[in-house]
Coordinates of C-alpha atoms in Angstrom, one line a residue:
M1 CA 118.4 107.5 221.9
D2 CA 114.9 108.4 223.1
S3 CA 113.9 112.0 223.0
D4 CA 113.5 112.0 226.8
E5 CA 117.2 111.0 227.2
R6 CA 118.5 113.7 224.8
K7 CA 119.8 116.8 226.5
L8 CA 119.0 120.3 225.3
F9 CA 122.2 122.4 225.1
I10 CA 122.0 126.2 225.0
L11 CA 125.2 127.7 223.6
D12 CA 126.6 131.0 224.7
T13 CA 128.4 133.3 222.2
N14 CA 131.9 132.6 223.7
V15 CA 131.5 128.9 222.9
L16 CA 131.1 129.6 219.2
L17 CA 134.0 132.1 219.3
H18 CA 136.2 129.6 221.1
E19 CA 135.4 126.8 218.6
P20 CA 133.2 127.8 215.7
L21 CA 132.4 124.2 214.8
S22 CA 131.5 123.3 218.4
I23 CA 127.9 122.5 217.3
Y24 CA 129.2 119.2 216.1
S25 CA 130.6 118.2 219.5
F26 CA 127.4 117.4 221.3
Q27 CA 126.8 114.0 219.6
E28 CA 123.1 113.0 219.6
H29 CA 121.9 115.8 221.8
D30 CA 119.9 118.9 220.7
I31 CA 121.3 122.4 220.5
V32 CA 119.6 125.8 220.9
I33 CA 121.2 129.0 219.6
P34 CA 119.6 132.1 221.2
M35 CA 118.9 135.0 218.9
T36 CA 121.1 137.1 221.2
V37 CA 124.1 134.9 220.2
L38 CA 123.6 135.7 216.5
E39 CA 123.4 139.4 217.3
E40 CA 126.7 139.3 219.3
L41 CA 128.4 137.3 216.5
D42 CA 127.2 140.0 214.0
N43 CA 128.7 142.8 216.2
I44 CA 132.0 141.0 216.4
K45 CA 132.5 139.8 212.8
D46 CA 133.6 143.2 211.4
R47 CA 136.0 144.1 214.1
Q48 CA 139.7 144.3 213.3
K49 CA 140.5 141.5 215.7
D50 CA 141.5 137.9 215.4
V51 CA 138.3 136.8 217.1
S52 CA 136.3 138.2 214.2
R53 CA 137.4 135.4 212.0
E54 CA 136.0 132.9 214.4
A55 CA 132.7 134.8 214.5
R56 CA 132.5 134.7 210.6
V57 CA 133.3 131.0 210.5
A58 CA 130.5 130.4 213.1
I59 CA 128.0 132.5 211.1
R60 CA 128.8 130.8 207.8
T61 CA 128.5 127.4 209.5
L62 CA 125.0 128.3 210.8
E63 CA 124.0 129.8 207.5
D64 CA 124.9 126.6 205.6
L65 CA 122.8 124.6 208.0
F66 CA 119.7 126.8 207.9
R67 CA 119.9 127.9 204.2
D68 CA 116.9 125.9 203.0
A69 CA 114.9 125.8 206.3
T70 CA 111.6 127.5 206.7
P71 CA 111.0 129.9 209.7
E72 CA 109.0 127.1 211.4
Q73 CA 111.8 124.6 211.0
I74 CA 114.4 127.0 212.3
T75 CA 112.3 127.4 215.5
S76 CA 111.4 123.8 215.9
G77 CA 114.8 122.4 214.9
I78 CA 116.4 120.9 211.9
C79 CA 118.6 117.8 211.6
L80 CA 122.2 118.3 212.5
K81 CA 124.2 115.7 210.5
D82 CA 127.2 114.2 212.1
T83 CA 130.7 115.1 210.8
S84 CA 130.9 111.9 208.7
G85 CA 127.9 113.1 206.6
G86 CA 125.7 110.3 207.8
G87 CA 122.5 110.3 209.7
C88 CA 121.0 112.9 212.0
S89 CA 123.0 113.3 215.3
G90 CA 120.5 115.7 216.9
L91 CA 118.4 118.8 216.2
I92 CA 119.6 122.4 216.1
S93 CA 117.3 125.4 216.4
I94 CA 117.4 129.2 216.7
V95 CA 115.1 130.6 219.4
A96 CA 114.1 134.3 219.9
D97 CA 114.9 135.3 223.5
H98 CA 113.9 139.0 223.5
H99 CA 110.2 138.6 224.5
L100 CA 109.5 135.5 226.6
P101 CA 105.9 134.9 227.9
G102 CA 105.0 137.1 230.9
G103 CA 106.3 136.2 234.2
E104 CA 109.1 134.0 232.9
E105 CA 111.9 136.6 232.9
V106 CA 114.0 136.4 236.0
F107 CA 116.3 139.2 234.9
T108 CA 114.5 142.4 233.8
N109 CA 117.3 144.3 232.1
K110 CA 118.2 143.5 228.5
E111 CA 121.9 142.7 228.9
A112 CA 122.9 139.9 226.5
D113 CA 123.9 137.4 229.2
N114 CA 120.6 138.0 231.1
R115 CA 118.5 137.3 228.0
I116 CA 120.3 134.0 227.4
I117 CA 119.9 133.0 231.0
N118 CA 116.2 133.9 230.9
L119 CA 115.8 131.7 227.8
A120 CA 117.5 128.8 229.6
L121 CA 115.3 129.2 232.7
Y122 CA 112.2 129.4 230.4
L123 CA 113.1 126.2 228.6
Q124 CA 113.9 124.4 231.9
S125 CA 110.4 125.3 233.0
F126 CA 108.7 124.7 229.7
R127 CA 110.5 121.5 228.7
K128 CA 110.4 119.5 231.9
D129 CA 110.8 116.3 229.9
R130 CA 114.3 117.4 228.9
L131 CA 117.5 118.2 230.8
V132 CA 118.3 121.8 229.8
V133 CA 122.0 122.7 230.0
L134 CA 123.5 126.1 229.5
V135 CA 127.1 125.9 228.1
T136 CA 129.2 129.0 228.5
K137 CA 132.9 129.8 229.1
D138 CA 132.0 132.8 231.2
I139 CA 132.5 132.0 234.8
N140 CA 130.4 134.9 236.1
M141 CA 127.6 133.9 233.8
R142 CA 127.7 130.3 235.1
L143 CA 127.4 131.7 238.7
K144 CA 124.5 134.0 237.7
A145 CA 122.7 131.2 236.0
K146 CA 123.0 128.8 239.0
G147 CA 122.0 131.6 241.4
A148 CA 118.9 132.3 239.3
G149 CA 117.8 128.7 239.5
L150 CA 119.2 126.9 236.5
S151 CA 120.0 123.4 237.5
K152 CA 122.6 122.5 234.9
V153 CA 125.4 124.9 233.8
E154 CA 128.6 123.7 232.2
D155 CA 131.9 125.0 230.7
Y156 CA 132.7 124.0 227.2
R157 CA 135.5 121.4 227.7
T158 CA 135.4 119.2 224.6
D159 CA 138.8 120.5 223.4
Q160 CA 140.3 120.6 226.9
L161 CA 142.8 117.8 227.0
I162 CA 143.6 117.9 230.7
D163 CA 141.8 119.1 233.8
D164 CA 144.8 120.1 235.9
I165 CA 147.9 121.8 234.7
R166 CA 149.9 119.7 237.1
L167 CA 149.1 116.7 234.9
L168 CA 150.8 118.3 231.8
A169 CA 153.5 116.2 230.2
K170 CA 156.9 117.5 231.3
G171 CA 158.9 115.8 228.6
F172 CA 161.2 113.9 230.9
Q173 CA 160.9 111.2 233.6
K174 CA 163.2 111.3 236.6
I175 CA 163.9 107.8 238.0
E176 CA 164.6 107.3 241.7
G177 CA 168.1 106.1 242.5
A178 CA 170.2 104.7 239.7
F179 CA 168.7 103.9 236.3
W180 CA 170.4 100.6 235.9
D181 CA 169.3 99.4 239.3
K182 CA 165.7 99.7 238.2
V183 CA 166.1 98.4 234.6
G184 CA 168.5 95.6 235.2
Q185 CA 169.5 93.6 232.2
C186 CA 168.5 94.6 228.6
E187 CA 169.6 94.3 225.0
T188 CA 172.1 96.8 223.7
E189 CA 173.0 97.6 220.1
S190 CA 175.1 100.2 218.3
H191 CA 174.2 102.2 215.2
G192 CA 177.3 104.2 214.2
R193 CA 178.1 106.4 217.2
D194 CA 174.7 105.9 218.8
V195 CA 174.0 103.3 221.4
F196 CA 170.4 102.0 222.0
H197 CA 169.0 99.9 224.8
R198 CA 165.9 97.7 224.2
M199 CA 163.8 96.9 227.3
D200 CA 160.3 95.8 228.2
E201 CA 157.8 98.6 228.1
S202 CA 156.5 97.6 231.6
V203 CA 159.8 98.6 233.2
L204 CA 159.2 102.3 232.5
Q205 CA 155.5 103.0 232.7
G206 CA 153.9 106.1 231.1
T207 CA 156.7 107.0 228.7
H208 CA 156.1 108.6 225.3
I209 CA 158.2 109.2 222.2
N210 CA 161.2 111.5 222.6
Q211 CA 160.7 111.7 226.4
Y212 CA 164.0 112.1 228.2
L213 CA 165.0 109.7 231.0
I214 CA 167.3 110.8 233.8
D215 CA 168.0 109.4 237.2
E216 CA 168.7 110.8 240.7
A217 CA 172.2 109.3 240.8
E218 CA 173.1 111.5 237.8
S219 CA 174.6 108.4 236.1
F220 CA 172.2 108.0 233.1
A221 CA 170.6 110.3 230.5
G222 CA 168.7 109.0 227.5
R223 CA 165.7 109.6 225.3
V224 CA 162.9 107.2 224.2
Q225 CA 163.5 106.7 220.5
K226 CA 160.6 104.4 219.6
R227 CA 158.0 101.9 220.9
E228 CA 157.6 98.6 219.1
Q229 CA 155.8 95.4 220.0
G230 CA 155.8 96.0 223.8
S231 CA 159.5 97.2 223.8
L232 CA 161.1 100.5 224.3
F233 CA 164.2 101.6 222.4
I234 CA 166.2 104.1 224.5
K235 CA 169.0 106.2 223.0
D236 CA 171.8 106.4 225.5
I237 CA 173.0 110.0 225.5
G238 CA 175.0 109.9 228.7
Y239 CA 174.6 112.3 231.6
E240 CA 178.0 114.0 231.4
R241 CA 177.8 114.2 227.6
M242 CA 174.5 115.9 227.8
M243 CA 175.7 118.4 230.4
N244 CA 178.6 119.2 228.1
R245 CA 176.3 120.3 225.2
H246 CA 176.9 123.9 224.2
A247 CA 175.7 126.3 221.5
W248 CA 177.1 129.7 220.6
G249 CA 179.1 129.8 223.8
V250 CA 176.2 128.9 226.1
H251 CA 176.6 125.9 228.4
P252 CA 173.7 124.4 230.4
K253 CA 173.6 125.2 234.1
N254 CA 171.4 122.2 235.0
I255 CA 170.1 119.0 233.5
Y256 CA 166.9 120.6 232.4
Q257 CA 168.7 123.1 230.3
A258 CA 170.9 120.3 229.0
M259 CA 167.8 118.3 227.8
A260 CA 166.4 121.5 226.2
L261 CA 169.7 122.1 224.4
D262 CA 170.0 118.5 223.2
A263 CA 166.5 118.8 221.7
L264 CA 167.1 122.2 220.2
L265 CA 170.3 121.1 218.4
D266 CA 168.8 117.9 217.1
P267 CA 167.9 118.5 213.4
T268 CA 165.7 115.4 213.4
L269 CA 163.2 117.1 215.7
D270 CA 160.9 119.5 213.8
L271 CA 159.1 120.9 216.9
V272 CA 160.6 121.7 220.3
I273 CA 158.4 123.0 223.0
L274 CA 160.0 124.8 226.0
T275 CA 157.9 125.5 229.1
G276 CA 158.8 126.7 232.5
P277 CA 159.0 129.6 234.9
A278 CA 160.5 133.0 234.2
G279 CA 164.3 132.9 234.3
C280 CA 164.8 129.2 233.5
G281 CA 166.6 130.0 230.2
K282 CA 163.9 129.3 227.5
T283 CA 164.7 132.3 225.3
L284 CA 168.5 132.3 225.9
L285 CA 168.8 128.6 224.9
A286 CA 166.5 128.9 221.9
V287 CA 168.4 132.0 220.5
A288 CA 171.8 130.4 221.1
A289 CA 170.8 127.1 219.5
A290 CA 169.3 129.0 216.5
L291 CA 172.5 131.0 215.9
E292 CA 174.5 127.7 216.2
L293 CA 172.3 125.9 213.7
V294 CA 172.1 128.7 211.2
I295 CA 175.6 130.3 211.2
E296 CA 177.9 127.6 212.5
R297 CA 176.3 124.4 211.1
G298 CA 174.4 125.9 208.1
I299 CA 171.4 123.6 208.6
Y300 CA 168.8 126.4 208.2
E301 CA 168.9 129.5 206.0
R302 CA 167.3 132.0 208.3
I303 CA 165.7 132.7 211.7
I304 CA 162.2 134.1 212.0
V305 CA 161.2 135.4 215.4
T306 CA 157.6 136.0 216.2
R307 CA 155.3 136.3 219.2
N308 CA 151.8 137.5 219.9
T309 CA 151.2 141.2 220.4
P310 CA 148.9 142.4 223.2
E311 CA 145.2 141.5 223.1
I312 CA 145.7 138.1 221.6
A313 CA 147.7 138.9 218.5
E314 CA 145.6 142.0 217.6
S315 CA 146.8 144.9 215.5
I316 CA 150.4 146.0 216.2
G317 CA 149.1 149.6 216.0
F318 CA 150.4 152.7 214.4
L319 CA 154.0 152.6 215.6
P320 CA 156.2 154.2 212.9
G321 CA 158.4 152.1 210.7
T322 CA 158.3 148.8 208.9
E323 CA 156.7 145.6 210.3
E324 CA 160.0 144.5 211.8
E325 CA 160.6 147.9 213.5
K326 CA 157.0 147.8 214.9
M327 CA 157.6 144.3 216.3
L328 CA 160.9 145.2 218.1
P329 CA 159.2 146.5 221.3
W330 CA 157.4 143.1 221.7
L331 CA 160.5 141.1 220.9
A332 CA 162.8 143.0 223.3
A333 CA 163.4 139.7 225.2
V334 CA 165.1 138.3 222.1
T335 CA 167.2 141.4 221.3
D336 CA 168.2 141.5 225.0
T337 CA 169.3 137.9 224.7
L338 CA 171.4 138.7 221.6
E339 CA 173.1 141.5 223.6
V340 CA 173.8 139.2 226.5
L341 CA 175.4 136.6 224.1
H342 CA 177.8 139.3 222.8
K343 CA 178.3 141.5 225.8
H344 CA 182.0 140.8 225.9
D345 CA 182.7 141.6 222.3
E346 CA 184.9 144.5 221.6
S347 CA 182.2 146.2 219.5
R348 CA 178.8 144.9 220.6
E349 CA 176.8 147.0 218.1
T350 CA 179.0 145.8 215.2
S351 CA 178.7 142.2 216.3
L352 CA 174.9 142.4 216.6
Q353 CA 174.6 143.9 213.2
Y354 CA 176.9 141.2 211.7
I355 CA 174.9 138.4 213.4
M356 CA 171.6 139.8 212.3
E357 CA 172.8 139.7 208.7
Q358 CA 174.6 136.4 208.8
A359 CA 171.7 134.6 210.5
N360 CA 169.2 136.5 208.4
I361 CA 167.1 137.2 211.5
Q362 CA 163.6 138.5 210.7
F363 CA 161.0 139.7 213.1
K364 CA 157.4 139.0 212.1
S365 CA 154.0 139.5 213.5
V366 CA 151.6 136.6 214.1
N367 CA 149.0 138.6 212.2
F368 CA 150.8 138.1 208.9
M369 CA 151.6 134.4 209.2
R370 CA 148.5 133.1 207.6
G371 CA 148.9 131.9 204.0
R372 CA 152.7 132.0 204.2
S373 CA 155.1 129.0 203.9
F374 CA 158.6 128.8 205.3
Q375 CA 161.3 126.6 203.8
N376 CA 164.6 125.8 205.5
T377 CA 163.8 128.2 208.3
L378 CA 164.1 128.1 212.1
V379 CA 161.1 129.7 213.6
L380 CA 161.2 131.0 217.2
L381 CA 157.8 131.5 218.7
D382 CA 158.1 133.3 222.1
E383 CA 155.4 133.8 224.7
C384 CA 153.0 131.4 223.0
Q385 CA 151.1 130.7 226.3
N386 CA 148.9 133.7 225.1
L387 CA 148.0 132.1 221.8
T388 CA 145.0 129.9 221.2
A389 CA 145.2 126.4 219.7
S390 CA 143.9 127.7 216.4
Q391 CA 146.5 130.5 216.3
L392 CA 149.3 128.0 217.0
K393 CA 148.0 125.7 214.4
T394 CA 148.1 128.5 211.9
I395 CA 151.8 129.1 212.6
I396 CA 152.8 125.4 212.8
T397 CA 151.1 124.6 209.5
R398 CA 153.2 127.3 207.8
C399 CA 156.3 125.3 208.3
G400 CA 157.5 123.7 205.0
E401 CA 160.2 121.3 204.2
G402 CA 163.4 121.7 206.3
T403 CA 161.9 123.9 208.9
K404 CA 162.1 123.7 212.6
I405 CA 159.9 125.6 215.1
V406 CA 160.6 126.3 218.7
C407 CA 157.6 127.2 220.9
S408 CA 158.4 128.7 224.3
G409 CA 156.2 130.1 227.1
N410 CA 155.3 130.3 230.8
L411 CA 151.8 129.1 231.6
A412 CA 152.0 131.0 234.9
Q413 CA 152.1 134.3 233.0
I414 CA 149.0 134.3 230.7
D415 CA 148.0 137.9 229.8
S416 CA 144.9 136.9 227.8
N417 CA 141.5 137.4 229.3
Y418 CA 140.2 134.5 227.2
L419 CA 142.7 131.8 228.2
T420 CA 143.6 129.8 231.3
P421 CA 146.6 127.4 231.7
V422 CA 144.5 124.4 230.7
T423 CA 142.9 126.1 227.6
S424 CA 146.1 127.8 226.4
G425 CA 147.3 126.8 223.0
L426 CA 150.7 125.9 224.6
T427 CA 149.1 123.3 226.8
Y428 CA 147.2 122.0 223.7
I429 CA 150.3 121.4 221.6
V430 CA 152.2 119.9 224.5
E431 CA 149.5 117.2 224.9
R432 CA 148.8 116.7 221.2
F433 CA 152.4 116.4 220.1
K434 CA 153.8 114.4 223.1
D435 CA 153.8 111.1 221.1
F436 CA 154.9 112.6 217.8
E437 CA 158.2 111.3 216.7
G438 CA 159.3 114.7 215.3
S439 CA 158.8 116.7 218.5
A440 CA 160.1 117.0 222.0
N441 CA 158.8 118.9 225.0
I442 CA 160.9 120.0 228.0
F443 CA 159.8 121.6 231.2
L444 CA 162.8 123.6 232.5
N445 CA 162.4 123.1 236.2
G446 CA 165.3 125.2 237.5
V447 CA 165.3 129.0 237.7
V448 CA 168.7 130.4 236.9
R449 CA 168.3 134.0 238.0
S450 CA 169.3 136.5 240.7
R451 CA 168.1 135.7 244.3
L452 CA 165.8 138.7 244.1
A453 CA 164.0 137.3 241.0
S454 CA 163.9 133.8 242.4
F455 CA 162.4 135.0 245.6
A456 CA 159.8 137.1 243.8
E457 CA 158.8 134.2 241.5
E458 CA 158.2 131.9 244.5
N459 CA 156.6 134.4 247.0
L460 CA 154.7 137.1 245.2

């Protein structure tokens, strides 16, 4: 590509914190790292926060690149090799943005964002042969830059898999009318107690592995088992049979809960993702299925319950007690669910203590997951809409042989200042794992709650 066609990308600090290796995502274009960005990374790297790790990774990446470069080369730009280790994909440079030539500074105060915008405006004026693009995840900074006269400002969207949360895979496909009226004739075969239907892939467009199929007539329920040579293999579960699924005394109240329970109780699925609004039964179903699989069926040896603590899995503070005792306030939803499941027992406290021991239920902090490995364990990860993709990856990669993980969350209740529904780690894993044969995703569409809670969810 000619130098005139190559863009000049100026990266804000939050881009490197969001993805430390983002410098390799701009293909053949050139990258500028303002000096202010390095200063901000330096201020963040020693904090006792999860984002500090991302800052250190970004700093080490830049240090490896510029280790042997001279000051002149750092300013003019050095070759940025592509990830395959081949040729030069573009140039990367570090530019001082504290003292620009007189008259070029639009913003006079020395706030970090203003210095970066000043540099972008200066390069836009000085390098008229190049398209200068400021890349930042800060919405207000994008508005300020455009208002100051910068012609091209963008969000960093390379790792954003979808543009609209409404396009997120729901894990099921609802067919108008009756299923067999649409499908017609197909091949059917039995394997033990299971019945499978083989049909042409064109009959059901847009399906993915382990996607559930239901119809409006409530006459069919199945799951896509595999795709092979233009054909789909559908496991016939049966609508009534699915609605009669139960775990630890819990029965589904709608077809969405039935699909979730079917996936939760299936030991062949290593990852189950439950999404949906508050009150749809995500936590209740997950806990009930976990108790059923550990105590009644003995498939797993223990249950580990974890979730992020406030401020994106930061320190759990100086609450007294052990790690598990500190985590109890954040995991009240799970303990409340256990109480609901045993509210009719003669001695609820004794029952809960017995269940905690029998199921070997452990409450863990996300902070202490890194480096661990879980064998024959059922991991319940609650409220994971507030986790980043890298944090979820850390937890999922801890799962050893014989381990199942259940991720649940509500994308409408993100508490993090750094995440949106489309950039949440929950959205990321739904899209990444939607065609993985060992995972299933179900959006629980029906709220099963009091009329007050339902009205508040819809109208407030």
